[in-house]
PDB file of N, CA and C in Angstrom:
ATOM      1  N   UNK Y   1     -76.397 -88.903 -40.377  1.00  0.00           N
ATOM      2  CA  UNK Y   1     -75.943 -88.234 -41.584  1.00  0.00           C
ATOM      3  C   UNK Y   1     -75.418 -89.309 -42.541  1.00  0.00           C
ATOM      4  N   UNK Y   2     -76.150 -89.324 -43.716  1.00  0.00           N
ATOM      5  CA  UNK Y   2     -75.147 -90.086 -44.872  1.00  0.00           C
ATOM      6  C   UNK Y   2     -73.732 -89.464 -45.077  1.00  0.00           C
ATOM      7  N   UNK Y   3     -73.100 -90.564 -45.778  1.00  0.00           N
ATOM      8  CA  UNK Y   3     -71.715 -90.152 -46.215  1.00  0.00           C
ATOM      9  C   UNK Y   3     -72.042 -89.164 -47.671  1.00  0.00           C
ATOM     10  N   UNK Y   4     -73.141 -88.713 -48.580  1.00  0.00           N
ATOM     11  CA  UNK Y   4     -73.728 -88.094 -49.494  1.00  0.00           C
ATOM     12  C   UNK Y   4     -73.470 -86.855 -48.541  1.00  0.00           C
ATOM     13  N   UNK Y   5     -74.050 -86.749 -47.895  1.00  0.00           N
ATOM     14  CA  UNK Y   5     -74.603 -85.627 -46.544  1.00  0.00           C
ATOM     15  C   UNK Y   5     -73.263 -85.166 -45.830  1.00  0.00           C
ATOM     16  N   UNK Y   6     -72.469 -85.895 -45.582  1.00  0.00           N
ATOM     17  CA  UNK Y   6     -71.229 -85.438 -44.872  1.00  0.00           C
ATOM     18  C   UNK Y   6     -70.698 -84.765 -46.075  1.00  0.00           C
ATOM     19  N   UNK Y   7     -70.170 -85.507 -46.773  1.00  0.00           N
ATOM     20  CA  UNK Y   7     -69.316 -84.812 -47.984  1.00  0.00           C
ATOM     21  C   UNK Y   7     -69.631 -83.640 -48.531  1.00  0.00           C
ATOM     22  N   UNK Y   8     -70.904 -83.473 -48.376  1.00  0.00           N
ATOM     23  CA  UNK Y   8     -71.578 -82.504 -49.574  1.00  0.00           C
ATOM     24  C   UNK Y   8     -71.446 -81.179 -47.738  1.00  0.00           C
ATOM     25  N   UNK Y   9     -71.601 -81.334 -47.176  1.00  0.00           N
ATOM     26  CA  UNK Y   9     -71.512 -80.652 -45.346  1.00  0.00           C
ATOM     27  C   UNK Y   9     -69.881 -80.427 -45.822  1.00  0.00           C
ATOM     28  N   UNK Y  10     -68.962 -80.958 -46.042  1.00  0.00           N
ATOM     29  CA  UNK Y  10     -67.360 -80.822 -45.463  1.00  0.00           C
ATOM     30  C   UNK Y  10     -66.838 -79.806 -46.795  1.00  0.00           C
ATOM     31  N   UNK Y  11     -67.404 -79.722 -47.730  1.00  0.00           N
ATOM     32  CA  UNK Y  11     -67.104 -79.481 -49.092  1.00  0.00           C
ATOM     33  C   UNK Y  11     -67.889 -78.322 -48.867  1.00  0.00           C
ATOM     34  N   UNK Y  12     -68.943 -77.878 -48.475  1.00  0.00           N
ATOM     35  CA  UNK Y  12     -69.579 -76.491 -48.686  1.00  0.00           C
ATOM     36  C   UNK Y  12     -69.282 -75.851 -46.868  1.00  0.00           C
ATOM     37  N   UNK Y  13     -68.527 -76.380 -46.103  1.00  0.00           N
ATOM     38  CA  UNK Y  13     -68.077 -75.846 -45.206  1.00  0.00           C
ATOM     39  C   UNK Y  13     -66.692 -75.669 -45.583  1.00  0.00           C
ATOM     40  N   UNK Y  14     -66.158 -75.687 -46.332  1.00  0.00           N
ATOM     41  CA  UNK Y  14     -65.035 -75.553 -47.061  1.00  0.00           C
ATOM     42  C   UNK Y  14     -64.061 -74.200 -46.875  1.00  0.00           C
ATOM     43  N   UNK Y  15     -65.308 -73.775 -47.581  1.00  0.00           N
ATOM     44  CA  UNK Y  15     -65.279 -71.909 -47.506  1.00  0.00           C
ATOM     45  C   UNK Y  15     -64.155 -71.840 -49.370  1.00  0.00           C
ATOM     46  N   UNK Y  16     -64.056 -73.028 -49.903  1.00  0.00           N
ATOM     47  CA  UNK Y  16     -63.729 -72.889 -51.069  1.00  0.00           C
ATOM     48  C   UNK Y  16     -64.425 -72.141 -52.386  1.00  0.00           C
ATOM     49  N   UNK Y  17     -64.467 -71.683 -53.366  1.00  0.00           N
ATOM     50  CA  UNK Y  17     -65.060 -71.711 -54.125  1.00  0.00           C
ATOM     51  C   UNK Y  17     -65.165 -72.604 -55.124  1.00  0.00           C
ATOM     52  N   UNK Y  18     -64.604 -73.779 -54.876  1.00  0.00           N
ATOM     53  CA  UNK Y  18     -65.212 -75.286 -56.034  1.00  0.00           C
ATOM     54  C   UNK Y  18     -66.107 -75.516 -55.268  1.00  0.00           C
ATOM     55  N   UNK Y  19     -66.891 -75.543 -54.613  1.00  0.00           N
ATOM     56  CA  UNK Y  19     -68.243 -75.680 -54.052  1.00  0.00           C
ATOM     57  C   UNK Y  19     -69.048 -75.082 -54.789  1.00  0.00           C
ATOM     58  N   UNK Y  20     -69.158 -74.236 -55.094  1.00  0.00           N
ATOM     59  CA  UNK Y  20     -69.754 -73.215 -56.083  1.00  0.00           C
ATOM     60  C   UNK Y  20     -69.639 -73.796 -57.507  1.00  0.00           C
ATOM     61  N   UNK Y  21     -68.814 -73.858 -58.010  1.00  0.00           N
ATOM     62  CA  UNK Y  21     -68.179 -74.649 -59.091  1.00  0.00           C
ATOM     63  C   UNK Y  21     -68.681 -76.042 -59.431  1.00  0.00           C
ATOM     64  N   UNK Y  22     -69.012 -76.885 -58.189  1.00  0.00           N
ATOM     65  CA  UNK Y  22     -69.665 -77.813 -58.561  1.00  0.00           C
ATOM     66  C   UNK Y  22     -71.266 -78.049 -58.727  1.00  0.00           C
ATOM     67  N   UNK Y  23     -71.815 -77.559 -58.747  1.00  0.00           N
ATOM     68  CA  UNK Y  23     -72.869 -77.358 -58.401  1.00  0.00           C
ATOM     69  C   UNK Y  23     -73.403 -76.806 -59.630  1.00  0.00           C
ATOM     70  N   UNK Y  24     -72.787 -76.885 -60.907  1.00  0.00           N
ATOM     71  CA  UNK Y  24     -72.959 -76.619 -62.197  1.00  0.00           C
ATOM     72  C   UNK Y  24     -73.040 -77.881 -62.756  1.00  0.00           C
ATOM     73  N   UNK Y  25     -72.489 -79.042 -62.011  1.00  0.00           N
ATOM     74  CA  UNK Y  25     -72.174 -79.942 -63.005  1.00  0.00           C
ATOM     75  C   UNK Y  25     -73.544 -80.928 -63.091  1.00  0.00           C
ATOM     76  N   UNK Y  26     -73.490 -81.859 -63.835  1.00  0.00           N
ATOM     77  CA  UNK Y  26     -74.651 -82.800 -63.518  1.00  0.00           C
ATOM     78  C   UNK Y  26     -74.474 -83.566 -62.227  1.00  0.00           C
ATOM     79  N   UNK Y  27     -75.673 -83.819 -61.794  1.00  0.00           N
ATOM     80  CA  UNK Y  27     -76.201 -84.551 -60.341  1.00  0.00           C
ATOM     81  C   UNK Y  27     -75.102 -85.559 -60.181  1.00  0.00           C
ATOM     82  N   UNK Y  28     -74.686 -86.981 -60.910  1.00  0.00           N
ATOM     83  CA  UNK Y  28     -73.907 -88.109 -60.814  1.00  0.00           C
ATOM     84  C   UNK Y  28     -72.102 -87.418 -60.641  1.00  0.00           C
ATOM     85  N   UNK Y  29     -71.786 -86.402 -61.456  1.00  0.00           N
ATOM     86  CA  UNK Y  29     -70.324 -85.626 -61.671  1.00  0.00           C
ATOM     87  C   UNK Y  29     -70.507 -85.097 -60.143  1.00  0.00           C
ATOM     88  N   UNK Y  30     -71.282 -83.837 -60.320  1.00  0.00           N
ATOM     89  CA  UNK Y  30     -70.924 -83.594 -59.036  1.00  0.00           C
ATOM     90  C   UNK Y  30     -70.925 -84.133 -57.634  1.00  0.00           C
ATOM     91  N   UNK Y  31     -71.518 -85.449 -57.255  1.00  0.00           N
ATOM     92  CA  UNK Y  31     -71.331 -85.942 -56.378  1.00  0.00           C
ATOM     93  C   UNK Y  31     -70.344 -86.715 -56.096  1.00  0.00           C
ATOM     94  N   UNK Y  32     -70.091 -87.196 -57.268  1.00  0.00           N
ATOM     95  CA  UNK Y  32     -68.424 -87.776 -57.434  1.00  0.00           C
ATOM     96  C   UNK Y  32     -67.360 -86.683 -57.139  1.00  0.00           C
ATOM     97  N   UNK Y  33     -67.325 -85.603 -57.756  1.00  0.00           N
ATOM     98  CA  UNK Y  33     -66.217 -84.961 -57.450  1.00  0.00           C
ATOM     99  C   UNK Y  33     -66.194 -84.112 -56.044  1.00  0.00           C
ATOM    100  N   UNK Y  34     -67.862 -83.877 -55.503  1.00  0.00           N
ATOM    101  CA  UNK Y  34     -67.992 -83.506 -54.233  1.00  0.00           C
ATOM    102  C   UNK Y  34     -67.249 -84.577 -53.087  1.00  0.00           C
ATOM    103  N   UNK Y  35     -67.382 -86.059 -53.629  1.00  0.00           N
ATOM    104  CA  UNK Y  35     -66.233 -86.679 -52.233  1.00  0.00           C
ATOM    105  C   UNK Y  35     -65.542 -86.518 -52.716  1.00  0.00           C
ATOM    106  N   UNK Y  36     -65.076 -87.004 -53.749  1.00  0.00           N
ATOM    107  CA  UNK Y  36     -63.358 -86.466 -54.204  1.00  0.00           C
ATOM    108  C   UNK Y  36     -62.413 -85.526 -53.320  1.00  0.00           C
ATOM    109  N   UNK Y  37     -63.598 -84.426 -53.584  1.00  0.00           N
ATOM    110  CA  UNK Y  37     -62.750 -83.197 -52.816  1.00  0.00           C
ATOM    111  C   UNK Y  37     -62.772 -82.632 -51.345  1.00  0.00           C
ATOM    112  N   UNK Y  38     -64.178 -84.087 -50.896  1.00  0.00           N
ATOM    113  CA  UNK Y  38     -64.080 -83.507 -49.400  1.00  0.00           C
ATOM    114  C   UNK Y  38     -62.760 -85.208 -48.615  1.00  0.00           C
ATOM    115  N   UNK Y  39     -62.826 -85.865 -49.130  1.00  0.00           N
ATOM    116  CA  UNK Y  39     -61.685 -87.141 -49.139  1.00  0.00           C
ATOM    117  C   UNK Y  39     -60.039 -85.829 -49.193  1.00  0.00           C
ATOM    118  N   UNK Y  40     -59.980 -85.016 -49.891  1.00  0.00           N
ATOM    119  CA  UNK Y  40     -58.913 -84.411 -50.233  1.00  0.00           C
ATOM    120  C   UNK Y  40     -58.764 -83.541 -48.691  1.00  0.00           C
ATOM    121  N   UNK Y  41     -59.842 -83.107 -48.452  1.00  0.00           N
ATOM    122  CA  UNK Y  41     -59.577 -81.690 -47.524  1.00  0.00           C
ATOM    123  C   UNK Y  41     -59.692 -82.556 -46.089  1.00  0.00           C
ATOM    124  N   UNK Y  42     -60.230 -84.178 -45.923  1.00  0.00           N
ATOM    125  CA  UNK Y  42     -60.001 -84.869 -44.581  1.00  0.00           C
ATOM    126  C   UNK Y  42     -58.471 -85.082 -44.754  1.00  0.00           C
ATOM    127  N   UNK Y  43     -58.116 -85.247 -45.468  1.00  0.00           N
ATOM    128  CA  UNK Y  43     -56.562 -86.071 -45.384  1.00  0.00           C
ATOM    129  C   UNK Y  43     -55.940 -84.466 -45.518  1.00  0.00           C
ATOM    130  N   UNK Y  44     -55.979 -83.607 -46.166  1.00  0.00           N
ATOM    131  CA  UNK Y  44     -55.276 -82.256 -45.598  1.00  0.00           C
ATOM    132  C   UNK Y  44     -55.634 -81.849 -44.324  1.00  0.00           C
ATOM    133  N   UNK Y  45     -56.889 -81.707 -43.328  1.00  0.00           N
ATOM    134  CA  UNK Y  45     -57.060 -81.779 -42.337  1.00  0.00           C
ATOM    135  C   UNK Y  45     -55.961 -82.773 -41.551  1.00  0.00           C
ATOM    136  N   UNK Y  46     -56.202 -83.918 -41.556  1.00  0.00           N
ATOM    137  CA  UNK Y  46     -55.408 -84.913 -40.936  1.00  0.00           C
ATOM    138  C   UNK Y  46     -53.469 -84.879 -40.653  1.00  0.00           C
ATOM    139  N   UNK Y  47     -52.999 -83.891 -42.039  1.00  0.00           N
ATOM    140  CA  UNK Y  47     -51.520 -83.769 -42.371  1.00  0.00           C
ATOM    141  C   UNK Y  47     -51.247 -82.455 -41.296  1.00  0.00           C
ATOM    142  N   UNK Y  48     -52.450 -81.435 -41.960  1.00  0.00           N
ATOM    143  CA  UNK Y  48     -52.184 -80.328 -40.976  1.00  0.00           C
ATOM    144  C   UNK Y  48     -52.080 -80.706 -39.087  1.00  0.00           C
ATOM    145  N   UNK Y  49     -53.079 -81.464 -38.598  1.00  0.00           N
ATOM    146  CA  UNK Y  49     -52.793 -81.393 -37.191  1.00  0.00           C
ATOM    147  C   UNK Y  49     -51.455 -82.173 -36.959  1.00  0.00           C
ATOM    148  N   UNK Y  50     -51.492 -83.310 -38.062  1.00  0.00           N
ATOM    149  CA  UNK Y  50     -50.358 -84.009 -37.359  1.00  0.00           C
ATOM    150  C   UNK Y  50     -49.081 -83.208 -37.071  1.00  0.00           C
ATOM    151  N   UNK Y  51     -49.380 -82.363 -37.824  1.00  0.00           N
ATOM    152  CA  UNK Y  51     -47.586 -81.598 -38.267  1.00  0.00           C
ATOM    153  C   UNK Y  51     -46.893 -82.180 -39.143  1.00  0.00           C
ATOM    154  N   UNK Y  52     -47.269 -82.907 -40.057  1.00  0.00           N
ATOM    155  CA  UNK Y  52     -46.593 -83.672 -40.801  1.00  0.00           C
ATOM    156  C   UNK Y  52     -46.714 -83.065 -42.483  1.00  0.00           C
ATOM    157  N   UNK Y  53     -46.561 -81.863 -42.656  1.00  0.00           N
ATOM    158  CA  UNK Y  53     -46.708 -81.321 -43.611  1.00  0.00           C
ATOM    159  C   UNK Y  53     -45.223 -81.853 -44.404  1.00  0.00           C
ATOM    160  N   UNK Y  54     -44.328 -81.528 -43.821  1.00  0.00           N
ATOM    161  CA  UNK Y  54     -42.894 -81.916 -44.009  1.00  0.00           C
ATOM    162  C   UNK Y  54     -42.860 -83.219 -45.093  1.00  0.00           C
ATOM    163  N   UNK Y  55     -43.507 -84.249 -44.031  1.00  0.00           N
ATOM    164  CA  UNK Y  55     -43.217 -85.709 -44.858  1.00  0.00           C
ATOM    165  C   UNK Y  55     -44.086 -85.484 -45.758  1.00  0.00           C
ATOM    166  N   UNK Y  56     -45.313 -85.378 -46.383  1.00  0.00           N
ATOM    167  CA  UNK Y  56     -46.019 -85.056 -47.259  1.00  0.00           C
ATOM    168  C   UNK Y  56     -45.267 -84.192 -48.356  1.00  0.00           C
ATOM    169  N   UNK Y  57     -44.433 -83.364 -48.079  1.00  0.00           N
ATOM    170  CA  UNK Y  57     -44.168 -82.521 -49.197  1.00  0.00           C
ATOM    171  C   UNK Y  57     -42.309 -83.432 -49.482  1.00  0.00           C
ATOM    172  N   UNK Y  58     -41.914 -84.629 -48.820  1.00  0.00           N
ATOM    173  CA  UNK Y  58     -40.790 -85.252 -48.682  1.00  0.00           C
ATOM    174  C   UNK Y  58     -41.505 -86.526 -49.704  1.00  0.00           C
ATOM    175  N   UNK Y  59     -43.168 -86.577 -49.713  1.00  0.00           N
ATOM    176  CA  UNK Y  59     -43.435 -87.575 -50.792  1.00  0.00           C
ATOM    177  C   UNK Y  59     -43.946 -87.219 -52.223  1.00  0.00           C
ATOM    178  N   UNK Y  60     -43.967 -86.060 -52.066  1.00  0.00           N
ATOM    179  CA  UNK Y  60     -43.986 -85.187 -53.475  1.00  0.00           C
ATOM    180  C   UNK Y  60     -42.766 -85.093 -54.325  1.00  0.00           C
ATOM    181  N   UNK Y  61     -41.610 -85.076 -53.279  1.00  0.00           N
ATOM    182  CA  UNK Y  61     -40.485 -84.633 -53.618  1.00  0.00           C
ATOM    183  C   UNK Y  61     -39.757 -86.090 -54.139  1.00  0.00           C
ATOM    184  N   UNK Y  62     -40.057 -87.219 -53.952  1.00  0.00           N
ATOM    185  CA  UNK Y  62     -40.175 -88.576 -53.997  1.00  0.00           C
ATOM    186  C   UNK Y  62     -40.766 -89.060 -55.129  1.00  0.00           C
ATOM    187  N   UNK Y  63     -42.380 -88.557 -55.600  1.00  0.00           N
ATOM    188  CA  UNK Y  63     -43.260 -89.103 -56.878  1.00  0.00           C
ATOM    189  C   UNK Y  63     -42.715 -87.884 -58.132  1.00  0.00           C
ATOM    190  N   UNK Y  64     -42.172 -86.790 -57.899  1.00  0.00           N
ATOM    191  CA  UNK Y  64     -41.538 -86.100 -58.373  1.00  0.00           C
ATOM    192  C   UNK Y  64     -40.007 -86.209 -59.226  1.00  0.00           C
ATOM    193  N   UNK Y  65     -39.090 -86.763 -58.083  1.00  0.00           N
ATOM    194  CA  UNK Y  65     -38.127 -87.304 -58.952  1.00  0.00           C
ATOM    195  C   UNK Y  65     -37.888 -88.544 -58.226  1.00  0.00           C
ATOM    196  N   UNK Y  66     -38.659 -89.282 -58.109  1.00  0.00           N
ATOM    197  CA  UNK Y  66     -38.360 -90.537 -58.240  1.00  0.00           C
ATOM    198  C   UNK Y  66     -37.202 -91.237 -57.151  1.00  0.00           C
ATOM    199  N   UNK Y  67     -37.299 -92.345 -56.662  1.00  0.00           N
ATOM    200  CA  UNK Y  67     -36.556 -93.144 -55.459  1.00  0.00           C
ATOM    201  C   UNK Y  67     -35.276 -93.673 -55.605  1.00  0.00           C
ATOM    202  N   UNK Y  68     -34.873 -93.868 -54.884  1.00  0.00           N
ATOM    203  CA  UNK Y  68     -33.107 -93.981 -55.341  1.00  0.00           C
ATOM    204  C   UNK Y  68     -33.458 -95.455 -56.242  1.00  0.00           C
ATOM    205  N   UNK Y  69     -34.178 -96.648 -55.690  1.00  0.00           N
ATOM    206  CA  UNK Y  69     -34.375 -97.621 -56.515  1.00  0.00           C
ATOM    207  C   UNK Y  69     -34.669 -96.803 -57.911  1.00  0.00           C
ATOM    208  N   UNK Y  70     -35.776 -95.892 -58.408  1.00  0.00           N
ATOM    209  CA  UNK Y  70     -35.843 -95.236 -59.566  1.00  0.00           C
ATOM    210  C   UNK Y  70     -34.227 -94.958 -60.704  1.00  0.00           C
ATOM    211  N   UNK Y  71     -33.568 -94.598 -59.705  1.00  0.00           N
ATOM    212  CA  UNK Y  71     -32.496 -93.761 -60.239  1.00  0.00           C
ATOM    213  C   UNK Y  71     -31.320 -94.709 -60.644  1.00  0.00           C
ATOM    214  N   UNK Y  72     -31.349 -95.610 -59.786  1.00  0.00           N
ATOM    215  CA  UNK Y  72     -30.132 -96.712 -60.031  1.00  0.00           C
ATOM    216  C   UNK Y  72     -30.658 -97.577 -61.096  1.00  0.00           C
ATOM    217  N   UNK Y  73     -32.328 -97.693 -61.836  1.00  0.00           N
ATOM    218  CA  UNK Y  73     -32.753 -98.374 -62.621  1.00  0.00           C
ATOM    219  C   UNK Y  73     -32.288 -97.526 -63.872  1.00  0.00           C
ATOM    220  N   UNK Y  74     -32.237 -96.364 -63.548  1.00  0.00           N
ATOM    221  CA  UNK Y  74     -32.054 -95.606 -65.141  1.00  0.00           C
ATOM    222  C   UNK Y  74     -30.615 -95.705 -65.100  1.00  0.00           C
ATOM    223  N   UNK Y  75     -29.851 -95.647 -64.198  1.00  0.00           N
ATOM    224  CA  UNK Y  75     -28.489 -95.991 -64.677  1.00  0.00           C
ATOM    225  C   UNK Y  75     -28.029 -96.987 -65.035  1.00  0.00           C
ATOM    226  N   UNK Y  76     -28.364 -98.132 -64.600  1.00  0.00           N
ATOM    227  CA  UNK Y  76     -28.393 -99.739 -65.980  1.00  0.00           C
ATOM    228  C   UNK Y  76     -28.842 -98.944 -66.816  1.00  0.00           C
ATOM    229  N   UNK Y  77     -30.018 -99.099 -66.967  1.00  0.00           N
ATOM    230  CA  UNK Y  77     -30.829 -98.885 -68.232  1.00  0.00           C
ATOM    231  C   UNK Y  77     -30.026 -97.451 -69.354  1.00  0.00           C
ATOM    232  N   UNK Y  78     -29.786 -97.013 -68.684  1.00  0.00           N
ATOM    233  CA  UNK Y  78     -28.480 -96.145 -69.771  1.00  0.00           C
ATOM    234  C   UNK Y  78     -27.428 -96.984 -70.131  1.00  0.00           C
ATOM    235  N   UNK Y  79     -26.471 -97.501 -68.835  1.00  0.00           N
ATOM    236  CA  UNK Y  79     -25.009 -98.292 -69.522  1.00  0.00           C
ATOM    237  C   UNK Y  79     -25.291 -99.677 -69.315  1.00  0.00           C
ATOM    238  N   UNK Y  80     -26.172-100.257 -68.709  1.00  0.00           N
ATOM    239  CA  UNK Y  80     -26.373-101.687 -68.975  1.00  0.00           C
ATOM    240  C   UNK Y  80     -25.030-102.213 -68.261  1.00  0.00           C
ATOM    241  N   UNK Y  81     -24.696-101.595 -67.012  1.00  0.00           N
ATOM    242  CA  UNK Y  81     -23.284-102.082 -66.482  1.00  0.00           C
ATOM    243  C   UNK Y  81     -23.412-101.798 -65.060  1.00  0.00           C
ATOM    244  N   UNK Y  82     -23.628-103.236 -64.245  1.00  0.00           N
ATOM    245  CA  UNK Y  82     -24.170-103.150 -62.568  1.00  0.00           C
ATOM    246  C   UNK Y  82     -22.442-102.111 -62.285  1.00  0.00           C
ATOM    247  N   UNK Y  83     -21.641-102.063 -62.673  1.00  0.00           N
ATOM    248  CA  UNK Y  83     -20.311-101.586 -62.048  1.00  0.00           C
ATOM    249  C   UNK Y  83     -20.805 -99.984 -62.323  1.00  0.00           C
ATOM    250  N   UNK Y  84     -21.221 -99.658 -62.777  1.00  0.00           N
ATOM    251  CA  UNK Y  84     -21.688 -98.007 -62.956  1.00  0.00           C
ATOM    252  C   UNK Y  84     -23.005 -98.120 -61.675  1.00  0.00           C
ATOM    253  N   UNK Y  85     -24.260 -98.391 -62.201  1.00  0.00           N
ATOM    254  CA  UNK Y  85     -24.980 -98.705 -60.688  1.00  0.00           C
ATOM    255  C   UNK Y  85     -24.496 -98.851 -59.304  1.00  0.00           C
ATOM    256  N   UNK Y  86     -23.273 -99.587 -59.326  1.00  0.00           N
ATOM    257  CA  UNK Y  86     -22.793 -99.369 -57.748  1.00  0.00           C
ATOM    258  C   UNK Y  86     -21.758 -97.951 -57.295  1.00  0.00           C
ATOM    259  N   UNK Y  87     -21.111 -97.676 -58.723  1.00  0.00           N
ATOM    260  CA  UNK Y  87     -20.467 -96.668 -58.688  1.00  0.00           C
ATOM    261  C   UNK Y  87     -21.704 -95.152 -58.481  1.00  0.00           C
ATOM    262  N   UNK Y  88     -22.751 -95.090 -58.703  1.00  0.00           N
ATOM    263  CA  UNK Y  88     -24.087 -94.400 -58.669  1.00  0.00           C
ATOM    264  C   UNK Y  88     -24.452 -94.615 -57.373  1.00  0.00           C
ATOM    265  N   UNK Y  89     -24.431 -95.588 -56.943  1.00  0.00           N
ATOM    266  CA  UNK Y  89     -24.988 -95.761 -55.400  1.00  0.00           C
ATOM    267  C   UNK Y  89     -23.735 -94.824 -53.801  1.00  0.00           C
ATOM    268  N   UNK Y  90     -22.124 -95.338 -54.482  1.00  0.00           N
ATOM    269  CA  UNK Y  90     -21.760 -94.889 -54.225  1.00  0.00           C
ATOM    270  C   UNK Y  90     -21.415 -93.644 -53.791  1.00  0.00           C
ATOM    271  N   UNK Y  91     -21.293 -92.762 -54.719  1.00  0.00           N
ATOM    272  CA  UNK Y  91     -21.718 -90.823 -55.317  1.00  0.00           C
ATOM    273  C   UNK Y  91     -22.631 -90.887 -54.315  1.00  0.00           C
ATOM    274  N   UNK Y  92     -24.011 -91.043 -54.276  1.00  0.00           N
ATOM    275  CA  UNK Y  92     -24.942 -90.657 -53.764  1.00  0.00           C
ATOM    276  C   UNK Y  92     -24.870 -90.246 -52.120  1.00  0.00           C
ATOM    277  N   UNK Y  93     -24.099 -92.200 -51.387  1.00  0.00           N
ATOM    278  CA  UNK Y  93     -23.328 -91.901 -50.440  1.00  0.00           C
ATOM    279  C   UNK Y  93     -22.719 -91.084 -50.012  1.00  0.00           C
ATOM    280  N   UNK Y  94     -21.755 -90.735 -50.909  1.00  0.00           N
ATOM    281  CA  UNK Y  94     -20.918 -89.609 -50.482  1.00  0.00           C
ATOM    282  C   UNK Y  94     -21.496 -88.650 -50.592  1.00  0.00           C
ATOM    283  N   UNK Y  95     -22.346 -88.276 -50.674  1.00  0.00           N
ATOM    284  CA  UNK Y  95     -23.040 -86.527 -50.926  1.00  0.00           C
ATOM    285  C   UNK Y  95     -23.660 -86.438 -49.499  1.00  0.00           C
ATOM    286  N   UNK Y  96     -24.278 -87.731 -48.748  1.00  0.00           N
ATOM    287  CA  UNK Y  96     -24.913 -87.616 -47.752  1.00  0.00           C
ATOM    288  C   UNK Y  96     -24.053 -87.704 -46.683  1.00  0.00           C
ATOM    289  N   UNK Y  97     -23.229 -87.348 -46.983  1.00  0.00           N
ATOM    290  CA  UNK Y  97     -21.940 -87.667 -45.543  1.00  0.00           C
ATOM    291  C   UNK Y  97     -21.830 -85.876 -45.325  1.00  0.00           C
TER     292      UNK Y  97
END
């Protein structure tokens, strides 16, 4: 089986209806977006057995609002004063206690 052949197999075994959906598009689009979306449903396959739905939705929650490094950058970047940044790091501490 090609990897053309798998993808286009994992994507119409899907049981989705963007399978359907693609299959409108031109020949070069839809084969692009046919791995696209069968690349999407191996790595959801892969999250589901692990059980690791948790950390997956713990890295959403992460690209979403951003990493404590994120957060201590916007607090310089507001007062431009490392003594507020550590006082920020601090707080945070204490919430997790």
């Amino acid at each position: 089986m090609t990897p053309k052949q798998y993808c286009q197999q994992k994507t119409a075994n899907s049981g989705s209806s963007f399978y359907y959906s693609f299959r409108f598009l031109p020949k070069q689009k839809r084969e692009a977006i046919t791995a696209l979306y069968a690349f999407c449903r191996e790595v959801d396959d892969v999250v589901d057995e692990l059980g690791s739905r948790e950390d997956i939705n713990y890295v959403h929650e992460i690209l979403k609002n951003g990493t404590g490094a994120d957060k201590q950058l916007a607090v310089f970047q507001e007062t431009n004063n490392l003594s507020k940044v550590v006082d920020f790091i601090t707080s945070e501490f204490t919430k997790g206690l």
